[in-house]
Coordinates of C-alpha atoms in Angstrom, one line a residue:
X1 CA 0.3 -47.9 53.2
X2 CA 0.4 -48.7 49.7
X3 CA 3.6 -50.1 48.2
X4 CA 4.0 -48.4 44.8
X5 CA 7.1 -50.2 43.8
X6 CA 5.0 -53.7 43.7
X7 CA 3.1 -52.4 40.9
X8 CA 5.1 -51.8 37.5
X9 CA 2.6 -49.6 36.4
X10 CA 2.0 -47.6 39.1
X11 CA 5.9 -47.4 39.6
X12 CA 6.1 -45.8 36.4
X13 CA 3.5 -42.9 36.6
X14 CA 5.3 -40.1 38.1
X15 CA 9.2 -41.1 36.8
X16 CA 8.6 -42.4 33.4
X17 CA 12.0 -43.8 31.2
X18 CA 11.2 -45.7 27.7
X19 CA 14.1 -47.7 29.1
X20 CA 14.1 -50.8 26.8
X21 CA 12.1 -50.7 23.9
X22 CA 10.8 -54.0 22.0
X23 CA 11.4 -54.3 18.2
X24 CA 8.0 -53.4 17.2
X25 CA 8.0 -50.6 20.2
X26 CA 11.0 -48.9 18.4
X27 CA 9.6 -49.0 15.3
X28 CA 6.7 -47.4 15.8
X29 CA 7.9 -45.1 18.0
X30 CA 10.5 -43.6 15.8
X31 CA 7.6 -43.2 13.0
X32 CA 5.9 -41.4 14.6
X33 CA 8.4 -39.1 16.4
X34 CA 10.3 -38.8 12.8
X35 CA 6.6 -37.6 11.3
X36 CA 7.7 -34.4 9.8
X37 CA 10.8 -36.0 7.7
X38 CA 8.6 -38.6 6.4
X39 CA 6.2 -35.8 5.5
X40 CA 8.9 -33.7 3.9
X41 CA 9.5 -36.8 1.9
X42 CA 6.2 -37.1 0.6
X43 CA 6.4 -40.8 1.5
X44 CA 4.3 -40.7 4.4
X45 CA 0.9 -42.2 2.8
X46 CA 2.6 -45.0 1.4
X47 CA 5.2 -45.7 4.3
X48 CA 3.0 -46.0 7.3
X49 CA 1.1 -49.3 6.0
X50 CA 4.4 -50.5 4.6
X51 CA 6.0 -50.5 7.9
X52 CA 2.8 -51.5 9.9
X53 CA 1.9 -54.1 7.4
X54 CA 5.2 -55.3 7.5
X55 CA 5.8 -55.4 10.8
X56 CA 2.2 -57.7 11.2
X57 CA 4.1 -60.1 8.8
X58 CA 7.4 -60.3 10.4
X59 CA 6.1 -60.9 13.8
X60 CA 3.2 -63.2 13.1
X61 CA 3.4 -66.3 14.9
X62 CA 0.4 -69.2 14.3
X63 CA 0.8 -69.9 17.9
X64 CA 0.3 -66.6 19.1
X65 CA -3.2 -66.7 16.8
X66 CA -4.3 -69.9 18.1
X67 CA -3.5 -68.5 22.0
X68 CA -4.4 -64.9 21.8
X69 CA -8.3 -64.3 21.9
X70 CA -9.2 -60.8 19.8
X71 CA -11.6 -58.8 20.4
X72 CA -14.6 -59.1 18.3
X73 CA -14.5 -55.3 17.2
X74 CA -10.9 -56.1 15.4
X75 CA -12.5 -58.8 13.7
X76 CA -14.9 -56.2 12.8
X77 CA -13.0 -54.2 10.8
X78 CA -11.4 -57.3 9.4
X79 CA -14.7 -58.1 8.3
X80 CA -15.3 -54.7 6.7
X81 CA -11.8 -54.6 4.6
X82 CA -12.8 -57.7 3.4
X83 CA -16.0 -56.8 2.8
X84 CA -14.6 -53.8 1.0
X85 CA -12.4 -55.9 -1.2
X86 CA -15.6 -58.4 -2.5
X87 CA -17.7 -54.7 -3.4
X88 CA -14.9 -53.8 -5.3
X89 CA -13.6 -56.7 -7.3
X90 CA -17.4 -56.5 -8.2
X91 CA -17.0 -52.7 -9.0
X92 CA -14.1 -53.5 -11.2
X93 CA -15.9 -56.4 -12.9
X94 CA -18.2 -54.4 -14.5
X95 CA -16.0 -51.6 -15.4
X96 CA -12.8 -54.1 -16.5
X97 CA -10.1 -55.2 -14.5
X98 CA -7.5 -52.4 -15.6
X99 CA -4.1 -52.1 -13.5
X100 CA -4.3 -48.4 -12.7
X101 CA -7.6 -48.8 -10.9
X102 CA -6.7 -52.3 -9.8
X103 CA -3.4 -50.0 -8.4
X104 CA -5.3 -47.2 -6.5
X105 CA -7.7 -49.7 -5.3
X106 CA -4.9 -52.1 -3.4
X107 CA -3.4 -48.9 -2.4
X108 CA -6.3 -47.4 -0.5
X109 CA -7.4 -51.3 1.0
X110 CA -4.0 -51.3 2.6
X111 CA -4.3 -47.6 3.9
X112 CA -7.6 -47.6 5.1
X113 CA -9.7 -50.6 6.7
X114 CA -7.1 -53.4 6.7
X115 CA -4.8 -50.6 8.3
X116 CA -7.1 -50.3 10.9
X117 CA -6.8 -53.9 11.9
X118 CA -3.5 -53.9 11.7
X119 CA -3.0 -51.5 14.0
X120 CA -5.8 -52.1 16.7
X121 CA -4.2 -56.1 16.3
X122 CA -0.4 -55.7 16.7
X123 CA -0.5 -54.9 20.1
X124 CA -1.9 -58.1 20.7
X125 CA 1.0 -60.1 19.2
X126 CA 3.9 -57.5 20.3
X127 CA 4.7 -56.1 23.0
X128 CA 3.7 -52.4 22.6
X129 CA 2.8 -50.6 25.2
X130 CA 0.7 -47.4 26.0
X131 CA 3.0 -45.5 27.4
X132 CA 5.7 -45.4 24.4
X133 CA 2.9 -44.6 21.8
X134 CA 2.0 -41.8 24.7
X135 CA 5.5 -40.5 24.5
X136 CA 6.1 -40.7 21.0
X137 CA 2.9 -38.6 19.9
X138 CA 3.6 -36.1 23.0
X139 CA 6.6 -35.8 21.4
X140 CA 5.2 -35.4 17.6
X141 CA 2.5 -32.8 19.0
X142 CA 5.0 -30.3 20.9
X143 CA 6.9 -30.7 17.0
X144 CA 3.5 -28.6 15.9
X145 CA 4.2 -25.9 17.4
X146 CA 7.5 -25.6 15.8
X147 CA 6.4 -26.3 12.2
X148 CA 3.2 -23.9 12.3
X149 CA 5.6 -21.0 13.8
X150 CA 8.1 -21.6 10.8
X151 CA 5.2 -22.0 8.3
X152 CA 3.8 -18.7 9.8
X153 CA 7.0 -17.1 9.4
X154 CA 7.2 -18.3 5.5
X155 CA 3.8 -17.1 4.9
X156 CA 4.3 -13.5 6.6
X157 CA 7.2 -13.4 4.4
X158 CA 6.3 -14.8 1.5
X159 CA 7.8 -17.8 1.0
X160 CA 7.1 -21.2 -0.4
X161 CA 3.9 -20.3 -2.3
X162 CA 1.4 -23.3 -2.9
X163 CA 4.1 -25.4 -2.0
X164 CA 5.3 -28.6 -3.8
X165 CA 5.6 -32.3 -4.7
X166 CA 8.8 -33.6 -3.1
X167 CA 11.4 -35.3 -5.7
X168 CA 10.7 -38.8 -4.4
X169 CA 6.7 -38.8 -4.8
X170 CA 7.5 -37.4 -8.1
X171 CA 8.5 -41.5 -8.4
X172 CA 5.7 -42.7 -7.6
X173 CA 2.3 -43.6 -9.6
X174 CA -1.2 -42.3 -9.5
X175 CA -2.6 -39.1 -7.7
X176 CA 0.1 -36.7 -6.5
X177 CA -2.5 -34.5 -4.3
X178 CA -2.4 -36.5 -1.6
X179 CA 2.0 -36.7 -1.2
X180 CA 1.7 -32.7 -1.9
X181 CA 3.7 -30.8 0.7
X182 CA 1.7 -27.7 1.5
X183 CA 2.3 -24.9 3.7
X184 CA 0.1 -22.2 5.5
X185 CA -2.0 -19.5 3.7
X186 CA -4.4 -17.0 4.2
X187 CA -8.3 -18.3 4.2
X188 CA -11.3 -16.3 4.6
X189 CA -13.1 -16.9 7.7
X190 CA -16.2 -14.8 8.3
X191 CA -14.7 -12.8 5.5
X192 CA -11.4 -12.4 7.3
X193 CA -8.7 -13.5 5.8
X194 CA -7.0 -15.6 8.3
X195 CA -3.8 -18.1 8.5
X196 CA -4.9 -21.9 7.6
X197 CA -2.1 -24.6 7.5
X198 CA -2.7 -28.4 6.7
X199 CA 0.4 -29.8 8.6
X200 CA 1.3 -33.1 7.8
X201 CA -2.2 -33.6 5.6
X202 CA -3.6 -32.8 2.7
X203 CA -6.4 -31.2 3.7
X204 CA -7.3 -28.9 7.2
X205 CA -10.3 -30.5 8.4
X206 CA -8.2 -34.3 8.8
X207 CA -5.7 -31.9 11.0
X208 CA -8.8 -30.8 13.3
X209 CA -9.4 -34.8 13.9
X210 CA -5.7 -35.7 14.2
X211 CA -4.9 -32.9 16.6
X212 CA -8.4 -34.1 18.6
X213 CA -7.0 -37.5 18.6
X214 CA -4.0 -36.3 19.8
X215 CA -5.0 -34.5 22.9
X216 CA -6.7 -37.4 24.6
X217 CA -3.7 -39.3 23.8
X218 CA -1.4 -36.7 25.0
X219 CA -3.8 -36.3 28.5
X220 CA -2.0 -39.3 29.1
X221 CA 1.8 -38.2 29.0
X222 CA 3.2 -38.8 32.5
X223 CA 5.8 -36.0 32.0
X224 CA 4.1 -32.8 33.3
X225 CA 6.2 -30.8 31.0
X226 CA 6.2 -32.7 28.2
X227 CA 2.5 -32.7 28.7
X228 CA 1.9 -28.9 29.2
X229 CA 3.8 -28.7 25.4
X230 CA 1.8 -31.2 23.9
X231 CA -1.3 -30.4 24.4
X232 CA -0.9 -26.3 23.6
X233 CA 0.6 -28.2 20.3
X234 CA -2.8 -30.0 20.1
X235 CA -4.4 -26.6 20.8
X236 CA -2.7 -24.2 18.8
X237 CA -3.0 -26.4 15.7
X238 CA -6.8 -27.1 16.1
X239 CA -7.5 -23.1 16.3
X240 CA -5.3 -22.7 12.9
X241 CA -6.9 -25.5 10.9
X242 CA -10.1 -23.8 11.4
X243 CA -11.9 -26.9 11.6
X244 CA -15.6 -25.8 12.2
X245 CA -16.8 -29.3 13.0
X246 CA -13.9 -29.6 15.2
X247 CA -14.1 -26.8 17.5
X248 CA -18.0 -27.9 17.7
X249 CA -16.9 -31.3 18.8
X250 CA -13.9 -30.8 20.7
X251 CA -15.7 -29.0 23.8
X252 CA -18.8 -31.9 23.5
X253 CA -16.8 -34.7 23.6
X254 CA -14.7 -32.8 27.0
X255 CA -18.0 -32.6 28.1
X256 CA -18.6 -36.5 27.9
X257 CA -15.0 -37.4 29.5
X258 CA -16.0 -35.4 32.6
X259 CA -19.0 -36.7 33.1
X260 CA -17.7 -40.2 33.4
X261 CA -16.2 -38.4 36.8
X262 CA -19.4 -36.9 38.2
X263 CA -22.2 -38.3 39.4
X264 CA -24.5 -35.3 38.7
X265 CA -24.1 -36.2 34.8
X266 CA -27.7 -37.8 35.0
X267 CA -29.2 -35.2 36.2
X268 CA -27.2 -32.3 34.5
X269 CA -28.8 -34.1 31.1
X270 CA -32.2 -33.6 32.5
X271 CA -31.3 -30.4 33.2
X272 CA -29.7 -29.2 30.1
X273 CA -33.1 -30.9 28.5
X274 CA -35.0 -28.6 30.5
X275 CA -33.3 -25.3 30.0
X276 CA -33.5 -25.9 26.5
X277 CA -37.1 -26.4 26.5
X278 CA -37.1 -23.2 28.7
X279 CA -35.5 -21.0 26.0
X280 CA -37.6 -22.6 23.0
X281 CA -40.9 -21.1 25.0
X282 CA -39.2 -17.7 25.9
X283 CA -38.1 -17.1 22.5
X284 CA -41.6 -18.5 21.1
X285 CA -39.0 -21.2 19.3
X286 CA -39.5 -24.7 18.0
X287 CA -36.1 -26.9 18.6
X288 CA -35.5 -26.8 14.9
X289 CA -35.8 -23.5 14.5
X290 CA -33.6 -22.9 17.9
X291 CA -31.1 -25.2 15.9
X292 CA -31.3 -23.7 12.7
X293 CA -29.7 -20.3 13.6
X294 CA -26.1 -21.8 15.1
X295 CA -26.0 -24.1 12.0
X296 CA -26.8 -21.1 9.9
X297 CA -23.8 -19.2 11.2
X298 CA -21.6 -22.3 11.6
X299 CA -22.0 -23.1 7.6
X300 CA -21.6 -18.9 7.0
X301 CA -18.2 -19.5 8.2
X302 CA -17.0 -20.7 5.2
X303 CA -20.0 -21.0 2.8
X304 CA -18.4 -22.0 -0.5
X305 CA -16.9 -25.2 1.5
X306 CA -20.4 -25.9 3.0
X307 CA -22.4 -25.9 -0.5
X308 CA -19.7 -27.9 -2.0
X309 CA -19.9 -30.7 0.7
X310 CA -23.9 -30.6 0.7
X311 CA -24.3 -31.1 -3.4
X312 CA -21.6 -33.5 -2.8
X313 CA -23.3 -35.8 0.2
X314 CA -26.5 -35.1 -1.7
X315 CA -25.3 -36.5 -4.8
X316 CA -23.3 -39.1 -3.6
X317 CA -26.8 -40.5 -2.0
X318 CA -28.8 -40.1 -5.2
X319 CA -25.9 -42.3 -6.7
X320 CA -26.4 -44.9 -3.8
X321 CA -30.0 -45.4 -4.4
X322 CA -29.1 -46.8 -8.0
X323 CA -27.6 -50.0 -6.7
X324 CA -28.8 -49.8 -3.1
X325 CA -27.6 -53.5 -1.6
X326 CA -23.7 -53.3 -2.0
X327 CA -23.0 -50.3 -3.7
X328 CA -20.5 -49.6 -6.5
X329 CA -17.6 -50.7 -5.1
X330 CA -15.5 -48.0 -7.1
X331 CA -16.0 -44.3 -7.0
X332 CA -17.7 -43.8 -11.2
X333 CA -19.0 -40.3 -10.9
X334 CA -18.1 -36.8 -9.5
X335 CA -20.2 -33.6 -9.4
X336 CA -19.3 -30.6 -11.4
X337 CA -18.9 -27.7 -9.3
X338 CA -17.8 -24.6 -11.3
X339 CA -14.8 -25.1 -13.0
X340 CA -14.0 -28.5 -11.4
X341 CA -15.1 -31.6 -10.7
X342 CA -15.4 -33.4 -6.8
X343 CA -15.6 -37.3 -7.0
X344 CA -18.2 -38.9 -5.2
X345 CA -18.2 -40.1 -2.0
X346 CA -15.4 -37.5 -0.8
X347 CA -16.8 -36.4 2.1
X348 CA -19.6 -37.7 4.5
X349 CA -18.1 -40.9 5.5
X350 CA -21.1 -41.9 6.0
X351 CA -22.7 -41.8 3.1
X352 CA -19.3 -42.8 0.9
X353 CA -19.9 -46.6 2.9
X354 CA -23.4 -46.6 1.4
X355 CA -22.4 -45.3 -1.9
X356 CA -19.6 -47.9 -2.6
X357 CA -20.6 -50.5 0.0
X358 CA -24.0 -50.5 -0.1
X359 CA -25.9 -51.4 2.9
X360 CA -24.0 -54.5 3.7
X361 CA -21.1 -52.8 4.1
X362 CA -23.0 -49.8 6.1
X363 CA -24.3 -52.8 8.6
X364 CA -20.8 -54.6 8.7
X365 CA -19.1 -50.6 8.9
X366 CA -21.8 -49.7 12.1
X367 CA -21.0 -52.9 13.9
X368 CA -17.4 -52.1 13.8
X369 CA -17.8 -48.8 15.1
X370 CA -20.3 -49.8 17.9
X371 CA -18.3 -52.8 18.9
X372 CA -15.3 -50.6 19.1
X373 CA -16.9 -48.3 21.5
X374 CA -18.7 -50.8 23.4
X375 CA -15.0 -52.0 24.3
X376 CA -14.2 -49.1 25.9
X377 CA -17.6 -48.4 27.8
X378 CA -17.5 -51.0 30.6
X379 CA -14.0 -50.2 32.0
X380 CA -14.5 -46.5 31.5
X381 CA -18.0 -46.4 33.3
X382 CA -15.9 -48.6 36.2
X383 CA -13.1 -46.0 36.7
X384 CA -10.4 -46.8 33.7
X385 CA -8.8 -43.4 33.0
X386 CA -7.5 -44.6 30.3
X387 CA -10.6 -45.6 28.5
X388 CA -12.3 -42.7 29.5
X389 CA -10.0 -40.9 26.8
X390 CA -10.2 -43.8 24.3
X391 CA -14.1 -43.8 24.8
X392 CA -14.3 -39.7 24.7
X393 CA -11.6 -39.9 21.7
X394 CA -14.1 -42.4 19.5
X395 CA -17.0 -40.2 19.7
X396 CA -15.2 -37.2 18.6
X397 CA -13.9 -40.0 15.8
X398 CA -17.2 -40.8 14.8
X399 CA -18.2 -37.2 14.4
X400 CA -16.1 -36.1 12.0
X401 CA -16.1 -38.8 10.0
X402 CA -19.2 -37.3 8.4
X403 CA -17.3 -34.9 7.3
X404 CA -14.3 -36.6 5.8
X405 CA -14.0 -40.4 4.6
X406 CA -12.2 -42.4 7.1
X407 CA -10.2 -44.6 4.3
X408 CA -8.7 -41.1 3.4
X409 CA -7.7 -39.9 7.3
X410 CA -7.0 -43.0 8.4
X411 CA -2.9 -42.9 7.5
X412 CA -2.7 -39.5 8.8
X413 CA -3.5 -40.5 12.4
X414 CA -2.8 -44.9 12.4
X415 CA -0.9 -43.8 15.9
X416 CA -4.5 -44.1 17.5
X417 CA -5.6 -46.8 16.5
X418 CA -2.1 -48.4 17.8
X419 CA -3.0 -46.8 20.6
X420 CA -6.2 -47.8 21.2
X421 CA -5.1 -51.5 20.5
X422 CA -2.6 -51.2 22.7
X423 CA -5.4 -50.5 25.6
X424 CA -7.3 -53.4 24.7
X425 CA -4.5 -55.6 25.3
X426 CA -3.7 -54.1 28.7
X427 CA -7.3 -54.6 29.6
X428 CA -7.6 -57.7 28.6
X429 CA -7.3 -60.9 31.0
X430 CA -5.6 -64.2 29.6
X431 CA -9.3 -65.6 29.0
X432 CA -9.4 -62.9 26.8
X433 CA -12.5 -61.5 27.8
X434 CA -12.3 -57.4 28.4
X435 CA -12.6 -57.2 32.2
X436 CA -12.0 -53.9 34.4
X437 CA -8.9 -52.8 35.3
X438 CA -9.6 -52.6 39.1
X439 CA -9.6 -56.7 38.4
X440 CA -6.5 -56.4 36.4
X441 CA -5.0 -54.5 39.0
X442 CA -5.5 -57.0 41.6
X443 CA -8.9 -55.2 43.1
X444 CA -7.4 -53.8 46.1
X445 CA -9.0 -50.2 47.1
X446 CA -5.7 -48.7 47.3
X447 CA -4.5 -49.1 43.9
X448 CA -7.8 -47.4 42.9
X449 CA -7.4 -44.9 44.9
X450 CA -3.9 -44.4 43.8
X451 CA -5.2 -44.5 40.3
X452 CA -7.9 -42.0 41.2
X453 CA -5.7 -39.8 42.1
X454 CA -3.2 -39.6 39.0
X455 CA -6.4 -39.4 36.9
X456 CA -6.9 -36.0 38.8
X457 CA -3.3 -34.7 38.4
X458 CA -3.4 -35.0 34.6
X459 CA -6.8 -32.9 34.0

């Protein structure tokens, strides 16, 4: 009979307490549970790499460095700040070294690549565990539900119009949009006028990926009730940003989670291949033209937003080709659409790396995303729930960062990435070398049974 008190983890699973939190533990956990004052602030884009940032520097130790092995997918996007700091000190050469752009340019390294390190590093150095960034964002997601039934209630009656730039961001310099609180409002969808809100972001679609984000990491939440809340939070919020891309990818990347549990999903891919190719010849279609008709009705959603993000991508390539190798470092052009103007680079992720990075930075940016995932893949493939999630999280990640810039979503949900460092150091052995966690665990078939089985309860 397995003896579940010898194991602290397992122990943990069905009667979870945050009990004793470290320093950096309570930190982040009341940052994120306190999200919707720091949002009503209008400090939140400038506070989350202050505090993450600062906490990297207060708890750095040189020993620690020297004894704790990283994984080569942080240095990766160590690598890509810094190689996003060299493109632009270039970029800013040529166009002169003035302190506004020198300004926004420190101010979006800090909230953007080098964030990312932070985050997916601290873990490593702190004690910060899963489980309390679990809690913490279970507990920020069931806080949806109440902020988009009060900002349905404003808008039914009318109150709070296009909303408004708190008195403190008011203090601070350079673009207000993004410190902007903004409530919900009617958007037409299919024609229809229908309720959109933004949340805690500037703009819907980065809610579609946060609340994405947010489910796999609330699949996790050990209390069932807390749990149930969370993840209609996660829900409700993804139907009312009307995230097109989202919805698409949300079901898809469920899709890839399961099959990590079934053995059929082999075969189910041959058979999804060939049931395809079956409709293609009853309908006398090619797989383009089969293709073409969903993605004609997905862009007729909202067409407007669909030709403005197709010149954009379009031009933002044209712009790359001019200076192909590392890019231009700074954004120097936008594309006139109607009455105003949308700055290169401000949507495809993808194709914003090229533009300013050039293809350096697009090799250095690809390696960081593969070696990220690649992490994940052994010990999910070997039974990790836990990476299972992370893994199925990442794609989604990487999906809809062609439709928004990562350096601009990546404030808006850091909590992952904490998260997902958080992982790695729980995976990883002493040698630092990422081994499963059946190894970790002590290999015994009972504890992955017992595993097994919790995985089940929480789908």
């Amino acid at each position: 009979m397995l003896n579940v008190t010898s194991n602290p983890t397992a122990s943990s699973v069905r009667d979870f307490k945050l009990g004793a939190l470290s320093f950096p533990e309570r930190v982040i956990y009341w940052t994120i549970v306190l999200t919707p004052l720091w949002w009503l602030s209008g400090l939140q884009t400038l506070l989350y790499p202050t505090i993450l940032v600062g906490l990297l520097v207060i708890t750095f130790d040189l020993n620690k460095l020297i004894r704790t092995s990283l994984p080569a997918s942080v240095w990766a996007w160590l690598a890509m700040a810094l190689v996003m700091a060299w493109t632009a000190i270039i970029g800013l050469g040529s166009t002169g070294f003035e302190f506004q752009k020198i300004a926004a340019f420190v101010v979006t390294f800090v909230k953007s690549y080098f964030l990312i390190f932070t985050c997916l590093s601290l873990p490593f150095w702190n004690q910060i565990r899963v489980r309390v960034v679990t809690r913490a964002v279970a507990w920020m997601t069931t806080g949806y539900l109440v902020t988009i039934a009060i900002e349905l209630a404003m808008l039914f009656v009318k109150i709070g119009g296009s909303g408004f730039i708190p008195p403190l961001a008011r203090l601070l310099p350079g673009d207000k949009l993004s410190l902007k609180v903004t409530f919900a409002a009617f958007q037409n969808f299919f024609g229809i006028p229908l309720p959109r809100t933004v949340l805690y972001t500037p703009d819907p679609p980065i809610v579609g990926v946060c609340t994405i984000l947010c489910f796999f990491i609330c699949l996790g939440e050990t209390d069932r009730r807390l749990r149930r809340w969370a993840l209609a939070g996660c829900l409700v919020s993804l139907l009312i940003s009307q995230s097109r891309l989202a919805w698409v990818t949300f079901p898809i990347v469920l899709l890839i989670m399961a099959c990590f549990r079934s053995r059929w999903a082999r075969q189910g891919s041959l058979w999804g291949a060939s049931f395809t190719s079956l409709v293609c010849a009853l309908l006398g279609l090619t797989l383009s033209q089969l293709i073409a008709k969903p993605m004609e009705i997905f862009n007729g959603a909202r067409a407007e937003s669909s030709k403005d993000r197709e010149l954009v991508v379009r031009k933002t390539l044209e712009a790359w080709q001019e200076s192909p190798w590392l890019g231009w470092g700074i954004i120097r052009g936008s594309v006139k659409w109607y009455t105003y103007d949308i700055a290169l680079g401000s949507f495809s992720t993808y194709a914003s790396v090229l533009y300013l990075h050039g293809i350096v930075g697009f090799v250095v940016f690809v390696a960081a995303l593969a070696l990220t995932l690649w992490n994940f893949w052994g010990p999910a493939v070997r039974g990790n729930p836990l990476c299972k999630r992370a893994f199925a999280s990442l794609v989604a990640l990487y999906v809809l960062c062609n439709a928004t810039p990562l350096t601009w979503m990546t404030v808006y949900f850091w909590f992952f990435f904490v998260w997902l460092g958080a992982i790695l150091s729980e995976i990883q052995p002493p040698d630092g070398s990422i081994t499963s966690w059946e190894q970790l665990a002590g290999d015994t078939e009972a504890r992955k049974n017992f595993y097994q089985i919790v995985d089940e309860n929480r789908w």
